Structure formats: C-alpha cells, structure tokens
CSV table of C-alpha atoms in Angstrom, one decimal:
chain,number,residue,atom,x,y,z
M,1087,MET,CA,-43.6,8.9,-1.4
M,1088,LYS,CA,-40.5,8.4,-3.6
M,1089,THR,CA,-38.9,11.6,-2.3
M,1090,LYS,CA,-39.3,10.4,1.3
M,1091,ILE,CA,-37.7,7.1,0.5
M,1092,LYS,CA,-34.7,8.8,-1.1
M,1093,VAL,CA,-34.3,11.1,1.9
M,1094,ALA,CA,-34.5,8.2,4.3
M,1095,LEU,CA,-31.8,6.3,2.4
M,1096,ARG,CA,-29.2,9.1,2.4
M,1097,PRO,CA,-28.3,8.7,6.1
M,1098,ILE,CA,-28.0,5.0,5.6
M,1099,ILE,CA,-25.6,5.4,2.7
M,1100,SER,CA,-23.6,8.0,4.6
M,1101,VAL,CA,-23.3,5.8,7.6
M,1102,SER,CA,-22.2,2.8,5.4
M,1103,GLN,CA,-19.6,5.0,3.7
M,1104,SER,CA,-18.3,6.3,7.0
M,1105,GLY,CA,-18.0,2.8,8.2
M,1106,LEU,CA,-16.0,1.8,5.2
M,1107,TYR,CA,-13.7,4.7,5.7
M,1108,ARG,CA,-13.1,3.8,9.3
M,1109,LEU,CA,-12.1,0.3,8.2
M,1110,LEU,CA,-9.3,1.7,6.1
M,1111,PRO,CA,-6.0,2.1,7.8
M,1112,GLY,CA,-4.9,5.7,8.6
M,1113,HIS,CA,-1.5,5.3,7.0
M,1114,ILE,CA,-0.6,3.0,4.1
M,1115,PRO,CA,3.1,2.7,3.5
M,1116,ILE,CA,4.3,3.8,0.1
M,1117,ALA,CA,6.3,0.6,-0.2
M,1118,PHE,CA,3.0,-1.4,0.0
M,1119,LYS,CA,1.4,0.9,-2.6
M,1120,LEU,CA,4.2,0.5,-5.0
M,1121,ALA,CA,4.3,-3.3,-4.5
M,1122,LEU,CA,0.6,-3.5,-5.0
M,1123,VAL,CA,0.7,-1.4,-8.2
M,1124,MET,CA,3.7,-3.3,-9.6
M,1125,THR,CA,2.1,-6.7,-8.7
M,1126,LEU,CA,-1.2,-5.7,-10.3
M,1127,LEU,CA,0.6,-4.6,-13.5
M,1128,LEU,CA,2.6,-7.9,-13.6
M,1129,VAL,CA,-0.5,-10.0,-12.9
M,1130,LEU,CA,-2.4,-8.1,-15.6
M,1131,GLY,CA,0.5,-8.5,-18.0
M,1132,MET,CA,0.9,-12.2,-17.2
M,1133,ALA,CA,-2.8,-12.9,-17.4
M,1134,SER,CA,-3.1,-11.1,-20.7
M,1135,LEU,CA,-0.1,-12.9,-22.1
M,1136,GLY,CA,-1.5,-16.3,-20.9
M,1137,LEU,CA,-4.9,-15.6,-22.4
M,1138,PHE,CA,-3.3,-14.6,-25.7
M,1139,ILE,CA,-1.1,-17.7,-25.8
M,1140,SER,CA,-4.0,-20.0,-24.8
M,1141,ASN,CA,-6.3,-18.5,-27.5
M,1142,ASN,CA,-3.6,-18.8,-30.1
M,1143,GLN,CA,-2.9,-22.4,-29.1
M,1144,ASN,CA,-6.7,-23.3,-29.2
M,1145,ARG,CA,-7.0,-21.7,-32.7
M,1146,LEU,CA,-3.9,-23.5,-33.9
M,1147,MET,CA,-5.1,-26.9,-32.6
M,1148,HIS,CA,-8.6,-26.4,-34.0
M,1149,ALA,CA,-7.1,-25.4,-37.3
M,1150,GLN,CA,-4.9,-28.5,-37.3
M,1151,LEU,CA,-7.9,-30.7,-36.4
M,1152,GLU,CA,-9.9,-29.2,-39.2
M,1153,ASP,CA,-7.1,-29.6,-41.7
M,1154,PHE,CA,-6.6,-33.2,-40.7
M,1155,GLY,CA,-10.3,-34.0,-40.8
M,1156,HIS,CA,-10.8,-32.3,-44.2
M,1157,THR,CA,-7.8,-34.2,-45.6
M,1158,MET,CA,-8.9,-37.6,-44.4
M,1159,ALA,CA,-12.4,-37.1,-45.5
M,1160,LEU,CA,-11.4,-36.0,-49.0
M,1161,GLN,CA,-8.9,-38.8,-49.3
M,1162,LEU,CA,-11.5,-41.4,-48.3
M,1163,ALA,CA,-14.1,-39.9,-50.7
M,1164,LYS,CA,-11.6,-40.0,-53.6
M,1165,LEU,CA,-10.7,-43.6,-53.0
M,1166,ALA,CA,-14.3,-44.7,-52.5
M,1167,SER,CA,-15.8,-43.1,-55.6
M,1168,GLU,CA,-15.1,-46.0,-58.0
M,1169,PRO,CA,-15.9,-48.8,-55.5
M,1170,ILE,CA,-19.2,-47.1,-54.9
M,1171,LEU,CA,-20.1,-47.2,-58.6
M,1172,SER,CA,-19.0,-50.7,-59.0
M,1173,GLU,CA,-20.6,-51.8,-55.8
M,1174,ASP,CA,-17.4,-53.3,-54.6
M,1175,GLY,CA,-18.3,-53.9,-51.0
M,1176,LEU,CA,-15.0,-55.7,-50.2
M,1177,ASN,CA,-13.0,-52.8,-51.3
M,1178,LEU,CA,-15.2,-50.3,-49.4
M,1179,ARG,CA,-14.8,-52.4,-46.2
M,1180,MET,CA,-11.1,-52.5,-46.7
M,1181,LEU,CA,-11.0,-48.7,-47.1
M,1182,THR,CA,-13.0,-48.0,-43.9
M,1183,ALA,CA,-11.2,-50.7,-41.9
M,1184,ASN,CA,-7.7,-49.4,-42.9
M,1185,LEU,CA,-8.7,-45.8,-42.0
M,1186,GLY,CA,-10.3,-46.9,-38.7
M,1187,GLN,CA,-6.9,-48.4,-37.7
M,1188,ASP,CA,-5.6,-44.8,-37.3
M,1189,GLU,CA,-5.6,-43.9,-33.6
M,1190,LYS,CA,-6.7,-40.4,-34.4
M,1191,VAL,CA,-9.7,-41.5,-36.3
M,1192,LEU,CA,-12.7,-42.7,-34.2
M,1193,GLY,CA,-14.8,-43.7,-37.1
M,1194,ALA,CA,-15.0,-43.9,-40.9
M,1195,GLY,CA,-18.0,-44.5,-43.1
M,1196,ILE,CA,-19.0,-44.6,-46.8
M,1197,TYR,CA,-22.5,-43.7,-47.8
M,1198,THR,CA,-24.5,-43.5,-51.0
M,1199,HIS,CA,-25.6,-40.2,-52.4
M,1200,ASN,CA,-29.0,-40.6,-50.6
M,1201,GLY,CA,-27.4,-41.5,-47.2
M,1202,GLU,CA,-27.5,-45.3,-47.2
M,1203,LEU,CA,-24.6,-46.8,-45.3
M,1204,LEU,CA,-22.3,-48.9,-47.5
M,1205,SER,CA,-19.4,-49.6,-45.2
M,1206,ALA,CA,-18.5,-48.4,-41.7
M,1207,ALA,CA,-15.8,-48.8,-39.1
M,1208,GLY,CA,-15.9,-47.3,-35.6
M,1209,ILE,CA,-18.2,-44.5,-34.4
M,1210,GLN,CA,-20.7,-43.0,-36.8
M,1211,PRO,CA,-22.9,-39.9,-36.5
M,1212,ASP,CA,-26.7,-39.9,-36.5
M,1213,ARG,CA,-27.7,-40.1,-40.2
M,1214,ALA,CA,-30.8,-38.0,-39.5
M,1215,ASP,CA,-28.6,-35.0,-38.6
M,1216,THR,CA,-26.0,-35.7,-41.3
M,1217,VAL,CA,-25.9,-33.6,-44.5
M,1218,PHE,CA,-25.2,-35.8,-47.6
M,1219,ASP,CA,-25.9,-33.3,-50.3
M,1220,SER,CA,-23.2,-30.7,-49.8
M,1221,THR,CA,-20.9,-29.7,-52.6
M,1222,GLY,CA,-17.8,-29.4,-50.3
M,1223,VAL,CA,-16.4,-30.7,-47.1
M,1224,ILE,CA,-18.5,-29.8,-44.0
M,1225,SER,CA,-17.8,-30.5,-40.3
M,1226,ARG,CA,-20.5,-31.4,-37.9
M,1227,PRO,CA,-19.7,-31.3,-34.1
M,1228,TRP,CA,-21.7,-33.6,-31.8
M,1229,PHE,CA,-21.6,-35.3,-28.5
M,1230,LEU,CA,-21.3,-39.0,-27.9
M,1231,GLN,CA,-23.4,-40.1,-24.9
M,1232,THR,CA,-22.3,-43.3,-23.0
M,1233,ALA,CA,-23.4,-44.7,-19.7
M,1234,ASP,CA,-20.0,-45.2,-18.1
M,1235,ARG,CA,-18.2,-42.1,-19.5
M,1236,PRO,CA,-18.9,-38.4,-19.6
M,1237,PRO,CA,-20.1,-36.9,-22.9
M,1238,GLU,CA,-17.4,-36.8,-25.5
M,1239,ARG,CA,-17.2,-34.0,-28.1
M,1240,LEU,CA,-16.7,-35.4,-31.6
M,1241,ILE,CA,-16.5,-33.8,-35.0
M,1242,SER,CA,-17.5,-35.6,-38.2
M,1243,PHE,CA,-16.2,-34.4,-41.5
M,1244,ILE,CA,-18.4,-35.2,-44.5
M,1245,ALA,CA,-16.9,-35.0,-48.0
M,1246,PRO,CA,-18.7,-35.8,-51.3
M,1247,ALA,CA,-17.5,-38.7,-53.4
M,1248,THR,CA,-17.6,-37.8,-57.1
M,1249,TYR,CA,-16.9,-39.6,-60.3
M,1250,GLN,CA,-16.4,-37.4,-63.3
M,1251,ASP,CA,-18.0,-34.5,-61.5
M,1252,ILE,CA,-21.0,-36.6,-60.6
M,1253,ARG,CA,-21.7,-37.2,-56.9
M,1254,VAL,CA,-22.0,-40.9,-56.3
M,1255,GLY,CA,-21.9,-40.9,-52.4
M,1256,SER,CA,-20.3,-39.4,-49.3
M,1257,ALA,CA,-17.3,-40.2,-47.0
M,1258,VAL,CA,-17.6,-39.5,-43.3
M,1259,VAL,CA,-14.5,-39.3,-41.0
M,1260,THR,CA,-15.1,-38.8,-37.3
M,1261,LEU,CA,-12.4,-37.4,-35.0
M,1262,SER,CA,-12.4,-36.7,-31.3
M,1263,ALA,CA,-12.5,-33.0,-30.3
M,1264,SER,CA,-12.1,-34.0,-26.6
M,1265,LEU,CA,-8.5,-34.7,-27.1
M,1266,MET,CA,-8.0,-31.2,-28.4
M,1267,ASP,CA,-10.0,-29.9,-25.5
M,1268,GLN,CA,-8.0,-31.8,-23.0
M,1269,ALA,CA,-4.7,-30.6,-24.5
M,1270,ALA,CA,-6.1,-27.0,-24.4
M,1271,ALA,CA,-7.1,-27.5,-20.8
M,1272,ARG,CA,-3.7,-28.9,-19.9
M,1273,ALA,CA,-2.0,-25.9,-21.6
M,1274,ARG,CA,-4.4,-23.5,-19.9
M,1275,ASP,CA,-3.6,-25.1,-16.5
M,1276,ALA,CA,0.1,-24.9,-17.2
M,1277,ILE,CA,-0.2,-21.2,-18.1
M,1278,ILE,CA,-2.3,-20.5,-15.0
M,1279,TYR,CA,0.2,-22.3,-12.7
M,1280,ALA,CA,3.1,-20.5,-14.4
M,1281,THR,CA,1.2,-17.2,-14.1
M,1282,LEU,CA,0.6,-17.8,-10.4
M,1283,ALA,CA,4.2,-18.8,-9.8
M,1284,MET,CA,5.5,-15.7,-11.7
M,1285,THR,CA,3.0,-13.6,-9.8
M,1286,LEU,CA,4.3,-14.8,-6.5
M,1287,LEU,CA,7.9,-14.2,-7.5
M,1288,ALA,CA,7.0,-10.9,-9.0
M,1289,SER,CA,5.1,-9.8,-5.9
M,1290,LEU,CA,8.1,-10.6,-3.7
M,1291,LEU,CA,10.4,-8.9,-6.2
M,1292,ALA,CA,8.1,-5.9,-6.4
M,1293,TYR,CA,7.9,-5.5,-2.6
M,1294,TRP,CA,11.7,-5.8,-2.3
M,1295,LEU,CA,12.1,-3.3,-5.1
M,1296,SER,CA,9.5,-0.9,-3.7
M,1297,ARG,CA,11.1,-1.1,-0.3
M,1298,ARG,CA,14.4,-0.1,-1.9
M,1299,LEU,CA,12.8,2.7,-3.8
M,1300,SER,CA,10.7,4.0,-0.9
M,1301,LEU,CA,13.5,3.8,1.7
M,1302,PRO,CA,14.8,7.4,1.0
M,1303,ILE,CA,11.2,8.6,1.2
M,1304,HIS,CA,10.9,6.8,4.6
M,1305,HIS,CA,14.0,8.5,5.8
M,1306,LEU,CA,12.6,11.8,4.6
M,1307,MET,CA,9.4,11.1,6.6
M,1308,GLU,CA,11.3,10.3,9.7
M,1309,ALA,CA,13.5,13.4,9.3
M,1310,THR,CA,10.4,15.5,8.8
M,1311,ARG,CA,8.9,14.2,12.0
M,1312,ALA,CA,12.2,15.0,13.8
M,1313,ILE,CA,11.9,18.6,12.5
M,1314,ASP,CA,8.4,18.7,13.7
M,1315,ARG,CA,9.6,17.6,17.2
M,1316,GLY,CA,12.1,20.5,17.2
M,1317,ASP,CA,15.2,18.6,16.2
M,1318,LEU,CA,16.5,21.1,13.6
M,1319,GLY,CA,19.9,19.4,13.5
M,1320,VAL,CA,18.7,16.3,11.6
M,1321,ARG,CA,20.3,15.8,8.1
M,1322,LEU,CA,20.1,13.1,5.4
M,1323,ASP,CA,23.3,11.7,4.1
M,1324,ASP,CA,21.9,9.9,1.0
M,1325,ARG,CA,23.7,10.9,-2.2
M,1326,ARG,CA,21.6,10.3,-5.3
M,1327,ASN,CA,21.5,11.8,-8.8
M,1328,ASP,CA,17.8,11.5,-9.3
M,1329,GLU,CA,14.7,13.4,-8.3
M,1330,ILE,CA,14.8,11.9,-4.8
M,1331,GLY,CA,18.4,13.2,-4.5
M,1332,PHE,CA,17.2,16.7,-5.3
M,1333,LEU,CA,14.4,16.3,-2.8
M,1334,ILE,CA,16.9,15.2,-0.1
M,1335,GLU,CA,19.2,18.1,-0.9
M,1336,GLY,CA,16.2,20.5,-0.7
M,1337,PHE,CA,15.2,19.0,2.7
M,1338,ASN,CA,18.8,19.5,4.0
M,1339,ASN,CA,18.8,23.1,2.8
M,1340,MET,CA,15.4,23.7,4.4
M,1341,ALA,CA,16.5,22.1,7.7
M,1342,ALA,CA,19.7,24.3,7.7
M,1343,GLY,CA,17.6,27.4,7.0
M,1344,LEU,CA,15.2,26.5,9.9
M,1345,LEU,CA,18.1,26.0,12.2
M,1346,LYS,CA,19.6,29.3,11.3
M,1347,LYS,CA,16.3,31.0,11.6
M,1348,SER,CA,15.8,29.5,15.1
M,1349,GLN,CA,19.3,30.6,16.1
M,1350,VAL,CA,18.6,34.1,14.9
M,1351,GLU,CA,15.3,34.2,16.8
M,1352,GLN,CA,17.0,33.0,20.0
M,1353,VAL,CA,19.8,35.6,19.6
M,1354,PHE,CA,17.2,38.3,18.7
M,1355,SER,CA,15.1,37.5,21.7
M,1356,ARG,CA,18.2,38.0,23.9
M,1357,TYR,CA,18.8,41.5,22.5
M,1358,VAL,CA,15.2,42.6,22.9
M,1359,SER,CA,12.3,41.5,25.0
M,1360,LYS,CA,10.8,38.1,24.0
M,1361,ASN,CA,7.4,39.7,23.6
M,1362,VAL,CA,8.8,42.3,21.3
M,1363,ALA,CA,10.8,39.8,19.3
M,1364,ASP,CA,7.7,37.6,18.9
M,1365,LYS,CA,5.7,40.5,17.6
M,1366,VAL,CA,8.4,41.5,15.1
M,1367,LEU,CA,9.0,38.0,13.9
M,1368,ALA,CA,5.3,37.4,13.5
M,1369,ASN,CA,5.0,40.4,11.1
M,1370,LEU,CA,8.2,40.4,9.1
M,1371,ASP,CA,6.4,42.2,6.2
M,1372,GLU,CA,5.9,45.2,8.4
M,1373,ILE,CA,9.0,45.6,10.6
M,1374,ARG,CA,8.2,49.0,12.0
M,1375,LEU,CA,5.7,48.5,14.8
M,1376,VAL,CA,3.3,51.4,14.9
M,1377,SER,CA,3.9,53.8,17.7
M,1378,ARG,CA,0.9,54.3,19.8
M,1379,PRO,CA,-0.1,56.2,23.0
M,1380,VAL,CA,-0.5,53.9,26.0
M,1381,GLU,CA,-1.3,54.2,29.7
M,1382,ALA,CA,1.5,52.2,31.2
M,1383,THR,CA,3.9,51.9,34.2
M,1384,VAL,CA,7.7,52.3,34.0
M,1385,LEU,CA,10.2,51.0,36.6
M,1386,PHE,CA,13.9,52.0,36.8
M,1387,ALA,CA,16.2,49.9,38.9
M,1388,ASP,CA,19.7,51.2,39.4
M,1389,ILE,CA,22.7,49.6,41.3
M,1390,VAL,CA,23.9,51.9,44.0
M,1391,GLY,CA,27.6,52.8,44.0
M,1392,PHE,CA,28.3,50.8,40.9
M,1393,THR,CA,31.0,53.1,39.6
M,1394,ALA,CA,33.1,52.7,42.8
M,1395,MET,CA,32.4,49.0,42.9
M,1396,SER,CA,33.6,48.5,39.3
M,1397,GLU,CA,36.9,50.2,40.0
M,1398,LYS,CA,37.7,47.4,42.4
M,1399,LEU,CA,36.8,44.6,40.1
M,1400,GLN,CA,38.2,43.1,36.9
M,1401,PRO,CA,36.2,43.8,33.7
M,1402,SER,CA,35.2,40.2,33.5
M,1403,GLN,CA,33.9,40.4,37.1
M,1404,VAL,CA,31.9,43.5,36.3
M,1405,SER,CA,30.4,41.8,33.3
M,1406,GLU,CA,29.6,38.7,35.3
M,1407,LEU,CA,27.9,40.7,38.1
M,1408,LEU,CA,25.8,42.7,35.7
M,1409,ASN,CA,24.7,39.6,33.7
M,1410,GLU,CA,23.8,37.9,36.9
M,1411,TYR,CA,21.6,40.6,38.3
M,1412,PHE,CA,20.1,41.6,35.0
M,1413,SER,CA,19.1,37.9,34.6
M,1414,TYR,CA,17.3,38.0,37.9
M,1415,ILE,CA,15.6,41.3,37.0
M,1416,SER,CA,14.5,39.9,33.6
M,1417,SER,CA,13.0,36.8,35.2
M,1418,ALA,CA,11.1,38.9,37.8
M,1419,CYS,CA,9.8,41.2,35.1
M,1420,SER,CA,8.5,38.3,33.0
M,1421,LEU,CA,6.6,36.9,36.0
M,1422,TYR,CA,4.6,40.1,36.3
M,1423,GLY,CA,3.9,40.5,32.6
M,1424,GLY,CA,6.4,43.3,32.0
M,1425,VAL,CA,9.0,43.7,29.3
M,1426,VAL,CA,12.7,44.7,29.6
M,1427,ASP,CA,12.8,48.0,27.7
M,1428,LYS,CA,16.6,48.3,27.9
M,1429,PHE,CA,19.6,48.0,30.1
M,1430,ILE,CA,21.4,51.3,30.5
M,1431,GLY,CA,24.8,50.7,32.0
M,1432,ASP,CA,24.0,49.4,35.5
M,1433,CYS,CA,20.4,50.5,35.3
M,1434,ALA,CA,17.4,48.4,34.0
M,1435,MET,CA,14.3,50.0,32.5
M,1436,LEU,CA,11.2,47.8,32.7
M,1437,ALA,CA,7.7,48.6,31.2
M,1438,PHE,CA,4.3,47.2,32.2
M,1439,GLY,CA,1.1,47.3,30.2
M,1440,VAL,CA,2.8,48.3,27.0
M,1441,LEU,CA,2.6,45.4,24.5
M,1442,GLU,CA,-0.6,44.0,25.8
M,1443,ASP,CA,-3.5,45.5,27.7
M,1444,ASP,CA,-3.0,45.0,31.4
M,1445,THR,CA,-5.4,46.6,33.9
M,1446,GLU,CA,-3.0,45.7,36.7
M,1447,HIS,CA,0.1,47.1,35.3
M,1448,THR,CA,0.6,49.6,38.2
M,1449,PHE,CA,0.3,46.9,40.9
M,1450,ASN,CA,2.4,44.5,38.8
M,1451,ALA,CA,5.2,47.1,38.6
M,1452,VAL,CA,5.2,47.7,42.3
M,1453,SER,CA,5.2,43.9,43.0
M,1454,CYS,CA,8.1,43.4,40.6
M,1455,ALA,CA,10.1,46.2,42.4
M,1456,ILE,CA,9.5,44.5,45.8
M,1457,LEU,CA,10.6,41.2,44.3
M,1458,ILE,CA,13.8,42.7,42.9
M,1459,GLN,CA,14.6,44.1,46.4
M,1460,ARG,CA,14.0,40.8,48.1
M,1461,LEU,CA,16.1,39.0,45.5
M,1462,ALA,CA,18.9,41.5,46.2
M,1463,ALA,CA,18.6,40.9,49.9
M,1464,GLN,CA,18.7,37.1,49.4
M,1465,LEU,CA,21.8,37.3,47.2
M,1466,ASN,CA,23.5,39.8,49.6
M,1467,GLU,CA,23.4,37.2,52.3
M,1468,GLN,CA,25.4,34.8,50.1
M,1469,ARG,CA,27.7,37.6,49.0
M,1470,ARG,CA,28.5,38.5,52.6
M,1471,ALA,CA,29.2,34.9,53.4
M,1472,ASP,CA,31.6,34.8,50.5
M,1473,GLY,CA,33.3,38.0,51.4
M,1474,ARG,CA,32.1,39.8,48.3
M,1475,PRO,CA,30.7,43.4,48.2
M,1476,GLU,CA,26.9,43.7,48.6
M,1477,VAL,CA,24.7,45.0,45.7
M,1478,HIS,CA,21.9,47.4,46.5
M,1479,PHE,CA,19.2,48.8,44.2
M,1480,ARG,CA,17.3,52.0,44.2
M,1481,ILE,CA,14.1,51.9,42.3
M,1482,GLY,CA,11.8,54.6,40.9
M,1483,ILE,CA,8.3,53.8,39.6
M,1484,ASN,CA,5.8,56.0,37.7
M,1485,TYR,CA,2.8,55.6,35.5
M,1486,GLY,CA,0.9,57.7,33.0
M,1487,ALA,CA,0.5,58.4,29.3
M,1488,MET,CA,3.5,57.6,27.1
M,1489,LEU,CA,4.3,56.7,23.5
M,1490,ALA,CA,5.2,53.0,22.8
M,1491,GLY,CA,6.7,51.7,19.6
M,1492,ASN,CA,9.8,51.3,17.4
M,1493,LEU,CA,11.8,54.5,17.4
M,1494,GLY,CA,14.9,55.2,15.4
M,1495,SER,CA,16.0,55.2,11.8
M,1496,ASP,CA,15.4,52.7,9.0
M,1497,ASP,CA,18.8,51.2,9.7
M,1498,ARG,CA,18.5,50.9,13.4
M,1499,MET,CA,15.3,50.8,15.5
M,1500,GLU,CA,14.6,50.2,19.2
M,1501,TYR,CA,11.3,49.4,20.8
M,1502,THR,CA,10.9,51.6,23.8
M,1503,VAL,CA,8.5,54.0,25.6
M,1504,VAL,CA,9.0,57.7,25.8
M,1505,GLY,CA,7.2,60.6,27.4
M,1506,ASP,CA,7.1,62.8,30.5
M,1507,ALA,CA,6.0,59.9,32.7
M,1508,VAL,CA,9.1,57.9,31.7
M,1509,ASN,CA,11.4,60.8,32.4
M,1510,LEU,CA,9.8,61.3,35.9
M,1511,ALA,CA,10.3,57.6,36.7
M,1512,SER,CA,14.0,58.0,35.8
M,1513,ARG,CA,14.3,61.1,38.0
M,1514,LEU,CA,12.6,59.3,41.0
M,1515,CYS,CA,15.1,56.5,40.6
M,1516,SER,CA,18.0,58.9,40.8
M,1517,VAL,CA,16.8,60.5,44.0
M,1518,ALA,CA,16.0,57.2,45.8
M,1519,ARG,CA,18.2,55.9,48.5
M,1520,PRO,CA,19.7,52.3,48.6
M,1521,ASP,CA,17.1,49.6,49.0
M,1522,GLN,CA,14.4,52.2,48.5
M,1523,ILE,CA,11.4,52.1,46.2
M,1524,ILE,CA,9.7,55.4,45.6
M,1525,MET,CA,6.7,56.5,43.6
M,1526,ARG,CA,4.8,59.7,43.3
M,1527,GLU,CA,1.7,60.4,45.4
M,1528,GLU,CA,-0.9,59.8,42.5
M,1529,LEU,CA,0.4,56.3,42.0
M,1530,PHE,CA,0.1,55.5,45.7
M,1531,HIS,CA,-3.5,56.7,45.8
M,1532,THR,CA,-4.4,54.2,43.0
M,1533,LEU,CA,-2.8,51.3,44.9
M,1534,GLN,CA,-3.6,52.4,48.5
M,1535,SER,CA,-5.7,49.3,49.2
M,1536,ARG,CA,-3.0,46.9,48.2
M,1537,VAL,CA,0.3,48.6,48.8
M,1538,ILE,CA,1.9,49.6,52.1
M,1539,ALA,CA,3.8,52.9,51.7
M,1540,GLN,CA,5.1,55.7,53.8
M,1541,ALA,CA,4.7,59.3,52.8
M,1542,GLY,CA,7.9,61.1,52.2
M,1543,GLN,CA,8.9,64.6,51.6
M,1544,THR,CA,8.1,66.8,48.6
M,1545,LEU,CA,11.2,66.8,46.3
M,1546,PRO,CA,12.1,69.2,43.6
M,1547,ILE,CA,12.7,67.2,40.4
M,1548,ARG,CA,15.0,68.4,37.7
M,1549,GLY,CA,13.0,69.3,34.7
M,1550,LYS,CA,9.7,69.7,36.6
M,1551,SER,CA,8.4,73.1,37.5
M,1552,ALA,CA,6.5,72.0,40.6
M,1553,PRO,CA,7.9,69.7,43.3
M,1554,VAL,CA,6.7,66.1,43.5
M,1555,ARG,CA,5.4,64.5,46.6
M,1556,ILE,CA,6.8,60.9,46.9
M,1557,TYR,CA,5.9,57.8,48.8
M,1558,THR,CA,8.3,55.0,49.9
M,1559,VAL,CA,7.0,51.5,49.2
M,1560,GLN,CA,7.5,49.2,52.1
M,1561,ASP,CA,5.5,46.1,51.1
M,1562,ILE,CA,2.3,44.8,49.7
M,1563,HIS,CA,-0.7,43.7,51.8
M,1564,ARG,CA,-0.7,40.2,53.4
M,1565,LYS,CA,-3.1,38.5,51.0
M,1566,PHE,CA,-0.8,39.2,48.1
M,1567,GLN,CA,2.3,37.9,49.9
M,1568,PRO,CA,2.0,34.1,49.0
M,1569,LEU,CA,2.2,34.9,45.3
M,1570,LEU,CA,5.2,37.2,45.9
M,1571,GLN,CA,7.0,34.5,47.9
M,1572,ALA,CA,6.2,31.9,45.2
M,1573,ASN,CA,7.6,34.1,42.5
M,1574,LEU,CA,10.7,34.8,44.6
M,1575,GLN,CA,11.3,31.1,45.0
M,1576,GLU,CA,10.7,30.4,41.3
M,1577,VAL,CA,13.3,33.0,40.2
M,1578,LEU,CA,15.9,31.6,42.7
M,1579,ASN,CA,15.3,28.0,41.6
M,1580,TYR,CA,15.3,28.9,37.9
M,1581,ARG,CA,18.6,30.8,38.2
M,1582,SER,CA,20.1,27.9,40.3
M,1583,ASP,CA,19.1,25.4,37.6
M,1584,GLN,CA,20.6,27.6,34.9
M,1585,GLN,CA,23.9,27.9,36.8
M,1586,ASN,CA,24.1,24.1,37.4
M,1587,ARG,CA,23.5,23.4,33.7
M,1588,ARG,CA,26.3,25.8,32.7
M,1589,ALA,CA,28.6,24.2,35.2
M,1590,VAL,CA,27.9,20.8,33.8
M,1591,GLY,CA,28.4,22.1,30.3
M,1592,HIS,CA,31.8,23.6,31.2
M,1593,ALA,CA,32.8,20.3,32.9
C-alpha cells in the first residue's frame, strides 16, 4: 500500500514543480540579478550589524543596571548594619526614605536576618520569594501586576547587612528593568528603521550600479542577436581595460572573422557551383571530394559566331555580354536542379544528377536546354529593337556513365565530370546548328513520352568509331509547358530585379 501511495504522489509533485517553473520568467536581466544579490548582501550585513549592536547595547545596559543595583544594595546594607543592632528605627526610616527619593530606585527595604521588615520605602518584593540568607548580593527579577497598567518587570537586589562579619539583616533595593527594556526597544527600533532606510538606499544604489556594470553585457547580447539575424557588420565601440573589455574585443574579432568567412563563401560560390561550394564548406576537414561514378546528363551550350561578334565589340562589351547570358544560363540550370560545371570561353557546361540523386536528370537537362533557347529568343527581340546583334545558342545533350569529383592537384582542384559521355555531349554541341538542340538516339528513346523531337541524320563524330544517330529537340509535351513558362518568367523577372538594383546602386 505504501508503494502505491508513493507512486501516486510522484505525478502530483512533478505537476507542481512544472507549474512553478512556468511561473518563472523566461529571461531575468543580469542587472536585476546583480541588484538582488547586492541588496541581499547589504541587508544581511546591515541586519547582522544591527543585531550585534543591539545585543551589545542590551548587555551593556544590563551590566550597568546590575552594577548600580549591587552598589546601592551594598551601600544600604553597610549603612543599616549598626542601626539594625541598636534597633534605631528612626535612622532606618531615614535611610530607606533618602534612598527612595532617587528616581532610579523604585523601592528600598531593611530586614532582619530572619526576614522581618524593619523599614521600607516604595515597592517591595514578596518576602516569601525573597532569599535572606545569602552570603553575597543576589538579584531577583519579578513582575509587578497592577490593574491599570501592564505588568512591569522589576529587579530586586538583596545584600547582607553584617557587623563584624556577623549577619544582622538584609538590605533590599528594587529597580525597574522595564526602563532598560524600553530603552533597548527604542534602540532596536532605531536600528531597524536605519537598516530599512539603508536597505532602500542600498537597493537603489545597487540597481543603478548593476545597470552600469551590466550595460556592456546588454550591448553584447544585442550585438549577438544582430549576428544571429545575419548582420555581420555590427561592432562594439566600448573601450575597457577589464575582463569585459577583453570579451568585447573578442566579440569584435569574432564578428570580423564571421564577416570575412561570409564574404569568402559568397566569392567562392561565384567561382564554383553553389551546391559544390556548400559541400566543400560543410566538410573543410576533407577538402578533396571523393570521385565517384555516376549516371548523369551533361549539357553544352555554345554561342554561335562568338569570335566574329567579339571582333566588333569592345572588350568591356564582350565581358558584359558573356556575364549577362551566363547569368541567365546559371539561373535556368538552378531551376532544374543542375550545377554549372564550368564556363569555357563562350560555352557553358552544365551537369544534372551529379551532386544529388535525381531520377529525372535527363528530362531536366532537356527542359533546361529548351528554357535557354526561349530565353535567347526573348532577349533577341529586345536586341533587335535596340539595334544590337542577336545571340544564338547551339546545344548538345548526352547522358551516361561518367566520373564526378574533384580533379586536379593538391594546389588547385576543380569539381567536374569526365568520361566518354561528356566528350560526346561536347561533340554534339559542336555539330549543332544555331538555335538547335541535339541529342543521340538513345536519349530520345528514354524521353519519347515527354519530349517532341525530330530524327536527324547519322553523323560521324570525331573520336567515335561508329557514327551517331541524332535527334533534334523541338519542344516538350503540352502538360509540361506550364512549368516551363513559369520558369521562363521567373528567370526574366529575377534578372530584371537584379539589373534594377544594380542601377539604383550605381545611382
């Protein structure tokens, strides 16, 4: 039964603990924590100091009361010893009356050795509870009960009256301990109020000081959030010669390193395909990507008559033309999951199904080729309107087994694909006519249900022992046209936005 009760209680405890955790704020500022710790330390210190002072004052006042009571009782006993023996009542009454006139003394009494009262003035303790046979001064605390006042704490000091070392009686002096208690209470209250006032001032000072101390940390936190949002240009200008200063300097160095790394990655991604760059940067410990055999498709797109065209243009115009068209080709390639293997003069080499498995790499390559030709047609309309020479592409496509990976030396490597299928794609591109896309017969048969192509002649290809039968790609089937048109519009819009941003930047 006990075990069952314990098991039943565990979920309740867990629920209550989770409820308490939910009540806690998700973020507690460090300034609040520092202020709380400093305030608690100050309160603890002030309380300890106040308690120490109060206790010392109480002990001092009690010791003074004891000394005064002892002295008065011994003095009365000494003066009363002879009158007790001579039974001089007048003298005894004068002694008690004179002592009772002291405002500190509430009562004075002279007793015989057996406790009979001889003379008294003021308040006297109960004789039944009073010791009259002690050899030294004793103190007896007691409370005086009255109807109209709260109980008052008194202390009676009893001293033996001796004559020639013979005890002849006792002297009793009664003092008020309530006055001492009231003085102690007033002192305690003063200490409490002073502690509270100092605590309030210390709390405000601690919060202000903690805010000052935590301000650089707050700036670091905000700068870290900016870094997380991608703002790598953020820097902290605080100059300090303490640990926080070293931390700020380290943060600035880190931010500068991240910015440099981001710039290197951006530049690197422009020299190689973004997918290749991502794979290399994700595995910096192993720079050399393992070469592996793949079944992929390669596309070569070459500008027709580029040599003659470049002779009529300035070098800057040639560079501008190539950059423009290669940018369109790169965008089209990315839309169909391909990678730009390289740019060879005025020719672009694209690969599909190399870095990642793609069962549609052949169809994606053909779709990309049609998209490139339609882009060129669209751009030629604008070039004709502007009086500029038109640009036409010839494209060759082939698929098959090839080797993909980083090839080259340890000092310089290039991610590319090599093999007989790649060489044949390059040969097909070289024999294609302007605005023509050609592929070999085997590739057409794999895409016959999706691609519209016209059979061409059998051509001898340099480097091939047998002639190759080619097909000219005319289009893709109707159900795939909407995606092609959407991709065409996306590339045109993207390039237009890029050009507008550059124009605004130059302005």
